[in-house]
Coordinates of C-alpha atoms in Angstrom, one line a residue:
X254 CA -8.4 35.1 1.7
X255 CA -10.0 36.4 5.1
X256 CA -13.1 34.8 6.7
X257 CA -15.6 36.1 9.2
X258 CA -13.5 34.3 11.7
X259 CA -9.9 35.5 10.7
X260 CA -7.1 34.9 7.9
X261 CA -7.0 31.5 6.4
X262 CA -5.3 28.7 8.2
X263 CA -2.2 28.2 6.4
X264 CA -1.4 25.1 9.3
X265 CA -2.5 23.2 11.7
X266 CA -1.4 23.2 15.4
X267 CA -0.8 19.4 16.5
X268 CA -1.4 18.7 20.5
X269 CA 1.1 16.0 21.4
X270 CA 1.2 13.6 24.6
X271 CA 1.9 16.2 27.9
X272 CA 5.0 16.1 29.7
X273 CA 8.3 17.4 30.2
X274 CA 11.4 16.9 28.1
X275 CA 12.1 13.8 29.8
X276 CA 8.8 12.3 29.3
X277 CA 9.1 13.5 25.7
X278 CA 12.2 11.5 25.0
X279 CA 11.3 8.1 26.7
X280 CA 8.0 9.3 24.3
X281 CA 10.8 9.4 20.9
X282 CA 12.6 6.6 22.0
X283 CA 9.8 4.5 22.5
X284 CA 7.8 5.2 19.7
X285 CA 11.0 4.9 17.4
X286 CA 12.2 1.6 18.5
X287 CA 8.1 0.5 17.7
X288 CA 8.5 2.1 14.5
X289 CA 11.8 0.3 13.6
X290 CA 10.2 -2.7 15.0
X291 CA 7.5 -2.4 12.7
X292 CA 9.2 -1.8 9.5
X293 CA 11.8 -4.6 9.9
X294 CA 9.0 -7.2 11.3
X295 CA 6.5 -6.5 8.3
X296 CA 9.7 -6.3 5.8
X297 CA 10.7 -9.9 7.2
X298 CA 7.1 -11.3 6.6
X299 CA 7.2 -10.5 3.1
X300 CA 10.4 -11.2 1.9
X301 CA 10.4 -14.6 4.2
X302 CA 6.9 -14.9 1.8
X303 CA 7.9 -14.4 -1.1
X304 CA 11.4 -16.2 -1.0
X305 CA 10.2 -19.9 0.8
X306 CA 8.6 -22.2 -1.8
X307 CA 6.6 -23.6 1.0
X308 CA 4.8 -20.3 2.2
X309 CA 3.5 -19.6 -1.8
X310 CA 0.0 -20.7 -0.8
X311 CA -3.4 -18.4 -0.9
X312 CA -2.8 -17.8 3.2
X313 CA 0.4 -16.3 3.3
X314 CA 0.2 -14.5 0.0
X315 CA -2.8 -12.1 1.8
X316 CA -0.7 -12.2 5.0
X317 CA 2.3 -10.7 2.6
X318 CA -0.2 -8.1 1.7
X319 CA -1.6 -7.4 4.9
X320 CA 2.1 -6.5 6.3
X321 CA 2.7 -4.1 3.4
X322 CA -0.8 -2.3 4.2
X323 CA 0.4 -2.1 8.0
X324 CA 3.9 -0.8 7.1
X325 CA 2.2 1.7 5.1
X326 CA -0.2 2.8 7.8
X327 CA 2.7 3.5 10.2
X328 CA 5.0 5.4 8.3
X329 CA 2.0 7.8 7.0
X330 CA 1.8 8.9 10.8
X331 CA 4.6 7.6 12.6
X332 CA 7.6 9.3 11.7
X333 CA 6.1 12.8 11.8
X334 CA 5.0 11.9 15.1
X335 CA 8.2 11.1 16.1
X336 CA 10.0 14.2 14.9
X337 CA 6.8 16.2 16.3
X338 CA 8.4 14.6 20.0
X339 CA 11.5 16.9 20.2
X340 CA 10.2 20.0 18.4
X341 CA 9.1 22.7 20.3
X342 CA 6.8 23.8 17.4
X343 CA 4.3 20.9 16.4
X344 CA 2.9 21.8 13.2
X345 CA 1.4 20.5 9.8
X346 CA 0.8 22.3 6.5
X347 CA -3.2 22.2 5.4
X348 CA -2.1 20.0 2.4
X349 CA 0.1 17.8 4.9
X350 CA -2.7 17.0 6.4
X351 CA -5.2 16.4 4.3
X352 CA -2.3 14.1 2.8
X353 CA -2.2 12.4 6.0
X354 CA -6.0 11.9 5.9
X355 CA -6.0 10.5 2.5
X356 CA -3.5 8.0 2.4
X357 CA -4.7 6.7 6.4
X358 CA -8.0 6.0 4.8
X359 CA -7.4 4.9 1.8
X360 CA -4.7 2.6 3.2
X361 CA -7.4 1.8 6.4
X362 CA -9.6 1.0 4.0
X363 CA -8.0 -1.6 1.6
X364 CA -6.7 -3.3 5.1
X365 CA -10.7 -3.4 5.8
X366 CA -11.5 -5.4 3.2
X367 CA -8.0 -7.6 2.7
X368 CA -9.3 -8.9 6.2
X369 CA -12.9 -10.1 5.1
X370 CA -11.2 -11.5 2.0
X371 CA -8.7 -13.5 4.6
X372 CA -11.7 -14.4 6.5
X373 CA -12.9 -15.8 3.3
X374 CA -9.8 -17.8 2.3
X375 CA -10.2 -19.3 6.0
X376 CA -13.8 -20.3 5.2
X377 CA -12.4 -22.1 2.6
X378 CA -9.8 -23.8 3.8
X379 CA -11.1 -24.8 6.7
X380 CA -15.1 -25.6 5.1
X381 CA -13.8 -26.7 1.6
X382 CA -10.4 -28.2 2.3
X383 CA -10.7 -30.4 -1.0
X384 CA -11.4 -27.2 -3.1
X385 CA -9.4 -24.4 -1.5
X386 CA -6.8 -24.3 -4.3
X387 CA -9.3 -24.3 -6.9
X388 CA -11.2 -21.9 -4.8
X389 CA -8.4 -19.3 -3.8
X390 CA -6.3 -19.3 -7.2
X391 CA -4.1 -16.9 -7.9
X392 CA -6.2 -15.3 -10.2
X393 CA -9.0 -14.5 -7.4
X394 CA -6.2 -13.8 -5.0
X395 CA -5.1 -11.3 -7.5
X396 CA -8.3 -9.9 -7.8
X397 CA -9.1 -9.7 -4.3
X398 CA -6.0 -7.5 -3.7
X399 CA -7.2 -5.3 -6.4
X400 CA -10.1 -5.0 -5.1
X401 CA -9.2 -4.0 -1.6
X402 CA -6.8 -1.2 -3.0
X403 CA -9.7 0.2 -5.3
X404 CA -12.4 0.4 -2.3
X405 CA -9.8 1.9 0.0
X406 CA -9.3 4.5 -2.9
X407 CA -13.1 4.9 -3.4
X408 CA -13.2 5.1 0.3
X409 CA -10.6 7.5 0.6
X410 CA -12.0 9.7 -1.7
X411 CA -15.8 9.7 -0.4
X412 CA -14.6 11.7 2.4
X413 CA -11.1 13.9 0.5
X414 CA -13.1 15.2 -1.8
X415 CA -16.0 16.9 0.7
X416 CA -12.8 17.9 3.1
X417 CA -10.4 19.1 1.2
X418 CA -12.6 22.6 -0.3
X419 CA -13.6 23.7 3.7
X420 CA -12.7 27.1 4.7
X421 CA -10.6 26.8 7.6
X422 CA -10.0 30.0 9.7
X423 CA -9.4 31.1 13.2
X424 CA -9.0 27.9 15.3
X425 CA -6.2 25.4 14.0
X426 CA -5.4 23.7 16.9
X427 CA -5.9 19.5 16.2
X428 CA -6.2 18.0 19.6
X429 CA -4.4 14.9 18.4
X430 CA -0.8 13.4 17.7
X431 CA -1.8 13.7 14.1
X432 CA -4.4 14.4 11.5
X433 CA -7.2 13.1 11.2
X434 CA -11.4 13.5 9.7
X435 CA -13.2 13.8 12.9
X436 CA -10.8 16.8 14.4
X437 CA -9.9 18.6 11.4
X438 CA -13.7 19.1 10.2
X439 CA -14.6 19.9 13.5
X440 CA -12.2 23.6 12.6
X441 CA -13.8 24.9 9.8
X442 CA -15.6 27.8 9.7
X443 CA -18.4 26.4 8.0
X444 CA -21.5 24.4 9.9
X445 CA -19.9 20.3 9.2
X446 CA -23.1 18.3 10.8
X447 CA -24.2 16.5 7.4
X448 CA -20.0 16.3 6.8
X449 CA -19.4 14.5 10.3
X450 CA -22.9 12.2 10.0
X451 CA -21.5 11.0 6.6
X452 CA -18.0 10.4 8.1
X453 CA -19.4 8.4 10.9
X454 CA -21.8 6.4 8.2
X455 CA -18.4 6.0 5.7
X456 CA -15.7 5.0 8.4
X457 CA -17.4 4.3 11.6
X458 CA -20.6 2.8 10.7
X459 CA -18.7 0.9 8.1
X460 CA -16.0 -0.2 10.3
X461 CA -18.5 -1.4 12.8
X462 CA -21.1 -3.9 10.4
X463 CA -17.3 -5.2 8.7
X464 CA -16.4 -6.4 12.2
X465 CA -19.8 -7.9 12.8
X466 CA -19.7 -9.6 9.8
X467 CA -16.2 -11.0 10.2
X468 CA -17.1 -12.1 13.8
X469 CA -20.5 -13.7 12.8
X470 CA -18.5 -15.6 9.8
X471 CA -16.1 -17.0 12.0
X472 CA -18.7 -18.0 14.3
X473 CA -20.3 -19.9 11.1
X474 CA -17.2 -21.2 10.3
X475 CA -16.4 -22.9 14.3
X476 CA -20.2 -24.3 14.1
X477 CA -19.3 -25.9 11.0
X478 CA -16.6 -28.0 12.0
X479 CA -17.9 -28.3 15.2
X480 CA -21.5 -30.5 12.8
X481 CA -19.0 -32.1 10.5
X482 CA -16.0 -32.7 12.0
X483 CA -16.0 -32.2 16.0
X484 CA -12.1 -33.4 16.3
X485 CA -11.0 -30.8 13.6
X486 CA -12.7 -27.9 16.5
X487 CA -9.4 -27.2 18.4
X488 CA -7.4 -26.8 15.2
X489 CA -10.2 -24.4 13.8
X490 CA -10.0 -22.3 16.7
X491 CA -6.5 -22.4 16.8
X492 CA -6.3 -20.8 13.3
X493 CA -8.7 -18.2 13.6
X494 CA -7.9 -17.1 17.2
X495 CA -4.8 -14.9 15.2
X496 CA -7.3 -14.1 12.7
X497 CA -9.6 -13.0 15.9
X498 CA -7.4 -11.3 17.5
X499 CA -6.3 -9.1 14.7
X500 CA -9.5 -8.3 13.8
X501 CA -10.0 -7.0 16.7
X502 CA -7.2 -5.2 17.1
X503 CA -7.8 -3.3 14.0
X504 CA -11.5 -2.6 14.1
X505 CA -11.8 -2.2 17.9
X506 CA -10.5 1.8 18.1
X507 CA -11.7 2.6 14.3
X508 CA -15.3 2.0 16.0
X509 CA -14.6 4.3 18.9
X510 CA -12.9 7.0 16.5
X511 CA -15.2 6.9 14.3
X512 CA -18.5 5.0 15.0
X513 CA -19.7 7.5 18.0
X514 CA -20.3 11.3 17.8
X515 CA -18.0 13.6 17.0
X516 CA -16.3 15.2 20.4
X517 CA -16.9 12.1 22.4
X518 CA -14.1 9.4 21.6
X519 CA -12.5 11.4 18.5
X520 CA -10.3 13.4 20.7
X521 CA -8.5 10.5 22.5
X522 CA -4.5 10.0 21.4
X523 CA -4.5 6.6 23.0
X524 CA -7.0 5.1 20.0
X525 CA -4.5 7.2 17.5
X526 CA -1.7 5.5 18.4
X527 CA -2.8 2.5 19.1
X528 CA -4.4 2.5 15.5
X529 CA -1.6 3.8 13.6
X530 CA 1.4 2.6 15.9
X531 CA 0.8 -0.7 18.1
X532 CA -1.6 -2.6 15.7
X533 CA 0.9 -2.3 12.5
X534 CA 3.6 -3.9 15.0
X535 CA 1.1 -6.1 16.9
X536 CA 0.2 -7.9 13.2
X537 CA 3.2 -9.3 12.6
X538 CA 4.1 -10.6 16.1
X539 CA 0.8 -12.6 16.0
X540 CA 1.0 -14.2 12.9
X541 CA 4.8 -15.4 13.2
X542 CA 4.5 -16.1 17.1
X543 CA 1.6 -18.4 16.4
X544 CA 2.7 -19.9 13.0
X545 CA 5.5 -22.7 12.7
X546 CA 5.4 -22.6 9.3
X547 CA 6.4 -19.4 9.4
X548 CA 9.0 -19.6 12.5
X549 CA 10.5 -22.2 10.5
X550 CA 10.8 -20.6 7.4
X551 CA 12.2 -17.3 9.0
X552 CA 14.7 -19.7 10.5
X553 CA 15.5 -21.3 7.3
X554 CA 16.3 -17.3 5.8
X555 CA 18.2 -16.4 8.4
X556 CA 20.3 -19.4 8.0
X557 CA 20.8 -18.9 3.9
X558 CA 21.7 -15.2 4.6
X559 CA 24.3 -16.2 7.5
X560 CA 25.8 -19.2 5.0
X561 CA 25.7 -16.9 2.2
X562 CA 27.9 -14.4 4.0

């Protein structure tokens, strides 16, 4: 089918990091030890979950979840990426990228909301101590994580289903590492303006009240011990800071991806990988490096599997 422009794009062009072939290999080995680092980090966090007695509480079953989500986040990305590093042809299909769009958003998105609802279950425990198990039963848990997969679909699909139909022809050169909304809408041969103002309202816009809202609660949350319980402060702050600082870490380039005009911020590889490589492997280093629960039970595994063999 030919456009005004030229034939139909049959694949996308991917720009990857400049440099030589050297720079390109410290590049592969780099981002595959990251990637490795990833998988077995967030593997270890929920199998060290689910097999301790003593993590099965409300807290570490959301944590269990959260890893998953950032171990699927990497590998939609990552491993293409990686590849992408030693071949001299960087190239995606049109329906390898739209896949890559899909499952980044939709996973993005249940992430988005997993974190309110751990924001919740830290309201709780820390507001309602005497209630939080009533509060947080497994039933709601369940819920929640049902909940956060079926907005990340509904998400997800918002934006697939206006993308996926444009006419793309002529250009097909994605200035990025991989695909994503804001660059690949920016190519077709169609005028986009009402397509890229409802992408910034759906993902940026979106992206930037959530982290609002989750700062402001956990600001509620410190003033509250702080009135009831002043000696209880440090510990508070002490469990949200990894909380914080995840938040942050997760939120923090989705706003500057998504939240400000097309052509501004959306070209930039650094808040691509950061989002899709560092934060997945920057998760699970919080949580357990903060957490002696959690070093302890990882040390407890390890011992098991080193007796069993």
């Amino acid at each position: 089918m030919d456009y005004e422009n030229g034939s139909a794009v049959t694949e996308f062009i991917l720009v990857g990091f400049s440099g030589g072939w050297q720079l390109q290999t410290v590049f592969f080995v780099t981002f595959s030890l990251i990637y490795f680092a990833t998988v077995v980090g967030n593997i270890l966090i929920i199998v060290t979950v689910t097999a301790n007695a003593t993590l099965h509480s409300p807290m570490y079953f959301l944590l269990g979840n959260l890893s998953f989500l950032d171990m699927c986040i990497a590998t939609v990305t990552t491993p293409k990426m990686i590849r992408d590093l030693l071949a001299e042809h960087k190239s995606i299909s049109v329906w390898g990228c739209m896949a890559q769009m899909f499952f980044m958003h939709f996973f993005g998105g249940a992430e988005m909301t997993l974190l309110i609802v751990m924001a919740f279950d830290r309201y709780v425990a820390i507001c309602k101590p005497l209630h939080y198990r009533i509060i947080m039963s497994q039933r709601l848990l369940n819920t929640f994580v049902i909940l956060s997969w079926t907005i990340g679909f509904i998400h997800t699909m918002s934006q697939m289903v206006l993308t996926v139909n444009l006419p793309f022809c002529g250009h097909n050169i994605v200035n990025n590492i991989f695909c994503d909304l804001p660059l690949v809408i920016k190519l077709a041969c169609i005028e986009t303006n009402t397509l890229e103002l409802f992408v910034i309202a759906d993902s940026g816009l979106l992206s930037f009240i959530c982290f609002i809202l989750l700062l402001v609660s956990y600001t509620v949350i410190l003033v509250t011990v702080r009135h009831k319980s002043p000696g209880r402060l440090s510990k508070a702050l002490s469990t949200l800071s990894a909380h914080i600082i995840v938040v942050t870490l997760f939120f923090g380039p989705c706003i500057f991806i998504y939240a400000w005009p097309f052509g501004s911020f959306a070209s930039s590889k650094v808040f691509g990988v950061f989002y899709t490589v560092i934060t997945p492997l920057l998760n699970p280093l919080i949580y357990t490096l903060r957490n002696q629960e959690m070093k302890k039970a990882m040390r407890k595994l390890w011992i098991q599997q080193v007796s069993f063999e």
